[in-house]
PDB file of C-alpha atoms in Angstrom:
ATOM      1  CA  MET A 288      20.117-191.294-126.499  1.00  0.00           C
ATOM      2  CA  PRO A 289      17.723-189.132-128.563  1.00  0.00           C
ATOM      3  CA  GLN A 290      18.732-185.488-128.834  1.00  0.00           C
ATOM      4  CA  PRO A 291      16.305-182.562-129.098  1.00  0.00           C
ATOM      5  CA  GLU A 292      15.646-181.209-132.572  1.00  0.00           C
ATOM      6  CA  GLY A 293      13.673-178.380-134.167  1.00  0.00           C
ATOM      7  CA  ALA A 294      11.331-176.485-131.842  1.00  0.00           C
ATOM      8  CA  GLU A 295      12.335-178.656-128.873  1.00  0.00           C
ATOM      9  CA  LEU A 296      15.995-177.733-129.424  1.00  0.00           C
ATOM     10  CA  ASP A 297      15.075-174.043-129.706  1.00  0.00           C
ATOM     11  CA  VAL A 298      13.374-174.218-126.275  1.00  0.00           C
ATOM     12  CA  VAL A 299      16.410-175.899-124.711  1.00  0.00           C
ATOM     13  CA  LEU A 300      18.809-173.331-126.164  1.00  0.00           C
ATOM     14  CA  ALA A 301      16.603-170.407-125.089  1.00  0.00           C
ATOM     15  CA  ARG A 302      16.382-171.817-121.558  1.00  0.00           C
ATOM     16  CA  ARG A 303      20.165-172.193-121.334  1.00  0.00           C
ATOM     17  CA  GLU A 304      20.646-168.580-122.449  1.00  0.00           C
ATOM     18  CA  GLU A 305      18.055-167.434-119.899  1.00  0.00           C
ATOM     19  CA  LEU A 306      19.939-169.253-117.120  1.00  0.00           C
ATOM     20  CA  ARG A 307      23.254-167.851-118.337  1.00  0.00           C
ATOM     21  CA  GLN A 308      21.896-164.286-118.224  1.00  0.00           C
ATOM     22  CA  ARG A 309      20.226-164.757-114.835  1.00  0.00           C
ATOM     23  CA  TYR A 310      22.947-166.573-112.891  1.00  0.00           C
ATOM     24  CA  LEU A 311      26.365-166.421-114.562  1.00  0.00           C
ATOM     25  CA  ARG A 312      28.323-163.462-113.235  1.00  0.00           C
ATOM     26  CA  PRO A 313      31.506-162.175-114.865  1.00  0.00           C
ATOM     27  CA  LEU A 314      34.629-163.558-113.172  1.00  0.00           C
ATOM     28  CA  SER A 315      35.463-160.124-111.749  1.00  0.00           C
ATOM     29  CA  ASP A 316      32.007-159.882-110.074  1.00  0.00           C
ATOM     30  CA  ARG A 317      31.850-163.371-108.544  1.00  0.00           C
ATOM     31  CA  PRO A 318      32.201-163.848-104.806  1.00  0.00           C
ATOM     32  CA  PRO A 319      34.861-166.314-103.682  1.00  0.00           C
ATOM     33  CA  THR A 320      33.721-169.907-103.280  1.00  0.00           C
ATOM     34  CA  THR A 321      32.970-171.212 -99.815  1.00  0.00           C
ATOM     35  CA  ALA A 322      34.837-174.483-100.514  1.00  0.00           C
ATOM     36  CA  ARG A 323      38.589-175.115-100.575  1.00  0.00           C
ATOM     37  CA  GLY A 324      38.379-177.784-103.264  1.00  0.00           C
ATOM     38  CA  ILE A 325      37.512-181.445-103.595  1.00  0.00           C
ATOM     39  CA  HIS A 326      38.904-183.460-100.711  1.00  0.00           C
ATOM     40  CA  HIS A 327      38.015-186.700-102.471  1.00  0.00           C
ATOM     41  CA  VAL A 328      35.536-188.264-104.813  1.00  0.00           C
ATOM     42  CA  ALA A 329      34.639-191.852-103.915  1.00  0.00           C
ATOM     43  CA  PHE A 330      33.569-194.619-106.282  1.00  0.00           C
ATOM     44  CA  ILE A 331      32.763-198.272-105.785  1.00  0.00           C
ATOM     45  CA  CYS A 332      35.085-200.846-107.317  1.00  0.00           C
ATOM     46  CA  ARG A 333      34.708-204.536-108.127  1.00  0.00           C
ATOM     47  CA  ASP A 334      38.349-205.533-107.598  1.00  0.00           C
ATOM     48  CA  VAL A 335      40.761-203.600-105.378  1.00  0.00           C
ATOM     49  CA  GLU A 336      43.977-204.850-106.985  1.00  0.00           C
ATOM     50  CA  GLU A 337      42.758-204.328-110.549  1.00  0.00           C
ATOM     51  CA  THR A 338      41.716-200.779-109.629  1.00  0.00           C
ATOM     52  CA  ILE A 339      45.092-200.062-107.983  1.00  0.00           C
ATOM     53  CA  ARG A 340      46.977-201.347-111.036  1.00  0.00           C
ATOM     54  CA  PHE A 341      44.880-199.210-113.399  1.00  0.00           C
ATOM     55  CA  TYR A 342      45.169-195.950-111.491  1.00  0.00           C
ATOM     56  CA  GLN A 343      48.710-196.299-110.135  1.00  0.00           C
ATOM     57  CA  GLU A 344      50.512-198.206-112.875  1.00  0.00           C
ATOM     58  CA  PHE A 345      48.585-197.130-115.970  1.00  0.00           C
ATOM     59  CA  LEU A 346      47.539-193.546-115.130  1.00  0.00           C
ATOM     60  CA  GLY A 347      50.388-192.775-112.698  1.00  0.00           C
ATOM     61  CA  PHE A 348      48.294-191.740-109.679  1.00  0.00           C
ATOM     62  CA  PRO A 349      50.153-192.859-106.533  1.00  0.00           C
ATOM     63  CA  LEU A 350      48.218-194.953-104.026  1.00  0.00           C
ATOM     64  CA  VAL A 351      48.431-192.950-100.772  1.00  0.00           C
ATOM     65  CA  GLU A 352      46.250-194.870 -98.299  1.00  0.00           C
ATOM     66  CA  ILE A 353      44.489-198.206 -97.937  1.00  0.00           C
ATOM     67  CA  VAL A 354      42.325-198.936 -94.865  1.00  0.00           C
ATOM     68  CA  GLU A 355      39.160-200.731 -93.864  1.00  0.00           C
ATOM     69  CA  ASN A 356      35.958-198.867 -94.669  1.00  0.00           C
ATOM     70  CA  ARG A 357      34.664-197.588 -91.326  1.00  0.00           C
ATOM     71  CA  ASP A 358      31.044-198.147 -92.398  1.00  0.00           C
ATOM     72  CA  TYR A 359      31.282-201.732 -93.712  1.00  0.00           C
ATOM     73  CA  ARG A 360      33.508-204.391 -92.153  1.00  0.00           C
ATOM     74  CA  GLY A 361      35.653-206.224 -94.662  1.00  0.00           C
ATOM     75  CA  SER A 362      35.377-203.426 -97.212  1.00  0.00           C
ATOM     76  CA  THR A 363      38.567-201.695 -98.360  1.00  0.00           C
ATOM     77  CA  HIS A 364      38.755-197.900 -98.689  1.00  0.00           C
ATOM     78  CA  PHE A 365      41.729-196.568-100.620  1.00  0.00           C
ATOM     79  CA  PHE A 366      42.914-193.297-102.103  1.00  0.00           C
ATOM     80  CA  PHE A 367      45.023-192.033-105.002  1.00  0.00           C
ATOM     81  CA  ASP A 368      46.769-188.661-105.246  1.00  0.00           C
ATOM     82  CA  ILE A 369      45.386-186.851-108.294  1.00  0.00           C
ATOM     83  CA  GLY A 370      47.322-183.648-107.700  1.00  0.00           C
ATOM     84  CA  HIS A 371      46.903-180.323-105.913  1.00  0.00           C
ATOM     85  CA  GLY A 372      45.799-182.002-102.672  1.00  0.00           C
ATOM     86  CA  ASN A 373      42.878-183.774-104.370  1.00  0.00           C
ATOM     87  CA  LEU A 374      42.174-187.451-103.781  1.00  0.00           C
ATOM     88  CA  LEU A 375      40.336-190.120-105.743  1.00  0.00           C
ATOM     89  CA  GLY A 376      38.857-192.737-103.438  1.00  0.00           C
ATOM     90  CA  PHE A 377      37.374-196.199-103.886  1.00  0.00           C
ATOM     91  CA  PHE A 378      35.495-198.728-101.789  1.00  0.00           C
ATOM     92  CA  ASP A 379      34.859-202.357-102.479  1.00  0.00           C
ATOM     93  CA  PHE A 380      31.828-204.099-100.994  1.00  0.00           C
ATOM     94  CA  PRO A 381      32.612-207.820-100.866  1.00  0.00           C
ATOM     95  CA  GLY A 382      29.526-209.981-101.288  1.00  0.00           C
ATOM     96  CA  HIS A 383      27.530-207.416-103.238  1.00  0.00           C
ATOM     97  CA  GLU A 384      26.587-207.575-106.900  1.00  0.00           C
ATOM     98  CA  HIS A 385      27.791-204.643-108.943  1.00  0.00           C
ATOM     99  CA  PRO A 386      25.562-203.883-111.925  1.00  0.00           C
ATOM    100  CA  PRO A 387      27.038-202.099-114.948  1.00  0.00           C
ATOM    101  CA  LEU A 388      27.302-198.326-114.701  1.00  0.00           C
ATOM    102  CA  THR A 389      24.420-196.478-116.351  1.00  0.00           C
ATOM    103  CA  GLU A 390      24.171-192.850-117.348  1.00  0.00           C
ATOM    104  CA  THR A 391      21.160-191.507-115.480  1.00  0.00           C
ATOM    105  CA  ILE A 392      19.977-188.595-113.354  1.00  0.00           C
ATOM    106  CA  GLY A 393      22.178-188.447-110.256  1.00  0.00           C
ATOM    107  CA  GLY A 394      24.771-190.728-111.838  1.00  0.00           C
ATOM    108  CA  VAL A 395      28.258-189.898-113.014  1.00  0.00           C
ATOM    109  CA  GLN A 396      28.480-188.764-116.636  1.00  0.00           C
ATOM    110  CA  HIS A 397      32.290-188.668-116.385  1.00  0.00           C
ATOM    111  CA  LEU A 398      35.130-187.500-114.155  1.00  0.00           C
ATOM    112  CA  ALA A 399      37.434-185.082-116.008  1.00  0.00           C
ATOM    113  CA  LEU A 400      41.050-185.151-114.847  1.00  0.00           C
ATOM    114  CA  SER A 401      43.480-182.420-115.884  1.00  0.00           C
ATOM    115  CA  VAL A 402      46.683-183.799-117.403  1.00  0.00           C
ATOM    116  CA  GLY A 403      49.674-182.211-119.077  1.00  0.00           C
ATOM    117  CA  ALA A 404      50.543-182.644-122.738  1.00  0.00           C
ATOM    118  CA  ALA A 405      53.202-185.304-122.095  1.00  0.00           C
ATOM    119  CA  GLU A 406      50.851-187.336-119.885  1.00  0.00           C
ATOM    120  CA  PHE A 407      48.059-186.996-122.453  1.00  0.00           C
ATOM    121  CA  ASP A 408      50.312-188.253-125.250  1.00  0.00           C
ATOM    122  CA  ALA A 409      51.651-191.100-123.095  1.00  0.00           C
ATOM    123  CA  ALA A 410      48.108-192.190-122.158  1.00  0.00           C
ATOM    124  CA  ARG A 411      47.009-192.164-125.796  1.00  0.00           C
ATOM    125  CA  LYS A 412      50.062-194.198-126.808  1.00  0.00           C
ATOM    126  CA  ALA A 413      49.458-196.713-123.987  1.00  0.00           C
ATOM    127  CA  LEU A 414      45.788-197.043-124.940  1.00  0.00           C
ATOM    128  CA  ASP A 415      46.720-197.610-128.591  1.00  0.00           C
ATOM    129  CA  GLU A 416      49.389-200.176-127.682  1.00  0.00           C
ATOM    130  CA  ALA A 417      46.968-202.026-125.391  1.00  0.00           C
ATOM    131  CA  GLY A 418      44.236-201.980-128.034  1.00  0.00           C
ATOM    132  CA  THR A 419      41.936-200.242-125.555  1.00  0.00           C
ATOM    133  CA  ASP A 420      38.874-198.475-126.911  1.00  0.00           C
ATOM    134  CA  TYR A 421      38.566-194.762-126.233  1.00  0.00           C
ATOM    135  CA  LEU A 422      36.974-191.671-127.671  1.00  0.00           C
ATOM    136  CA  GLY A 423      39.428-188.941-128.428  1.00  0.00           C
ATOM    137  CA  PRO A 424      40.627-186.200-130.722  1.00  0.00           C
ATOM    138  CA  ASP A 425      39.316-188.038-133.770  1.00  0.00           C
ATOM    139  CA  ARG A 426      35.771-187.110-132.703  1.00  0.00           C
ATOM    140  CA  GLY A 427      36.534-183.393-132.817  1.00  0.00           C
ATOM    141  CA  VAL A 428      37.610-182.784-129.220  1.00  0.00           C
ATOM    142  CA  GLU A 429      41.350-182.268-129.515  1.00  0.00           C
ATOM    143  CA  ASP A 430      42.151-182.124-125.820  1.00  0.00           C
ATOM    144  CA  SER A 431      40.093-185.039-124.449  1.00  0.00           C
ATOM    145  CA  LEU A 432      40.441-188.802-124.188  1.00  0.00           C
ATOM    146  CA  TYR A 433      37.385-190.627-122.845  1.00  0.00           C
ATOM    147  CA  ILE A 434      37.947-194.045-121.297  1.00  0.00           C
ATOM    148  CA  ARG A 435      36.381-196.299-118.682  1.00  0.00           C
ATOM    149  CA  ASP A 436      38.265-197.655-115.715  1.00  0.00           C
ATOM    150  CA  PRO A 437      38.036-201.388-114.864  1.00  0.00           C
ATOM    151  CA  ASN A 438      34.862-200.665-112.877  1.00  0.00           C
ATOM    152  CA  GLY A 439      33.127-198.872-115.734  1.00  0.00           C
ATOM    153  CA  VAL A 440      33.710-195.392-114.268  1.00  0.00           C
ATOM    154  CA  PRO A 441      33.818-192.956-117.202  1.00  0.00           C
ATOM    155  CA  LEU A 442      36.951-190.807-117.197  1.00  0.00           C
ATOM    156  CA  GLU A 443      38.070-187.921-119.347  1.00  0.00           C
ATOM    157  CA  LEU A 444      41.779-187.210-119.530  1.00  0.00           C
ATOM    158  CA  TYR A 445      41.602-183.502-120.296  1.00  0.00           C
ATOM    159  CA  ARG A 446      44.694-181.745-121.667  1.00  0.00           C
ATOM    160  CA  GLU A 447      43.814-178.431-120.032  1.00  0.00           C
ATOM    161  CA  GLN A 448      44.986-176.508-116.967  1.00  0.00           C
ATOM    162  CA  LEU A 449      42.828-176.493-113.858  1.00  0.00           C
ATOM    163  CA  GLY A 450      40.277-173.681-113.879  1.00  0.00           C
ATOM    164  CA  ILE A 451      40.435-173.330-117.673  1.00  0.00           C
ATOM    165  CA  PHE A 452      37.646-174.405-120.049  1.00  0.00           C
ATOM    166  CA  ASP A 453      37.942-174.074-123.815  1.00  0.00           C
ATOM    167  CA  GLY A 454      41.070-171.970-123.306  1.00  0.00           C
ATOM    168  CA  GLU A 455      39.305-169.451-121.033  1.00  0.00           C
ATOM    169  CA  SER A 456      39.881-168.967-117.296  1.00  0.00           C
ATOM    170  CA  ILE A 457      36.515-169.585-115.618  1.00  0.00           C
ATOM    171  CA  VAL A 458      37.556-169.475-111.946  1.00  0.00           C
ATOM    172  CA  SER A 459      39.815-167.342-109.825  1.00  0.00           C
ATOM    173  CA  ARG A 460      43.255-168.920-109.563  1.00  0.00           C
ATOM    174  CA  THR A 461      43.220-168.285-105.791  1.00  0.00           C
ATOM    175  CA  ASP A 462      39.977-170.200-105.129  1.00  0.00           C
ATOM    176  CA  GLY A 463      40.451-172.809-102.415  1.00  0.00           C
ATOM    177  CA  GLU A 464      43.758-171.474-101.127  1.00  0.00           C
ATOM    178  CA  ASP A 465      44.221-170.915 -97.413  1.00  0.00           C
TER     179      ASP A 465
END
């Protein structure tokens, strides 16, 4: 994908700084969010069992529910526990073609999942042992591993605490609590 350069890059950077100055309030001046968190994010999968094995056995996210999709008979809807009351959901749609994932407006660029240091190291070791391609610390991002699930969903395993970005707290630690 071509990246802006020269004068075009200068415009992009100036616009970002303008937005930052206009809308980004210091943490101490921000109102609390109106949401309690992500209940679930739902993706489409090609193969239910393959998806369960990847998320439960490889990444260690327990499968917590598996039911029929209420909107499409014969379709399976299932959920994984990804911590702190958050769920990762999937649907299959038997009989439908599933084109490859593309990075486009309105699409998913990646889903970043917070993991601890031990889980990060274990995932990297498992990826290396399986000969699975990934982007990781060798590209200059020490705390990230970028992989794709069996459905092509781009994932980032991010060795960072929730609410922290580049070592800085960017949200109130009480956001979303009842």
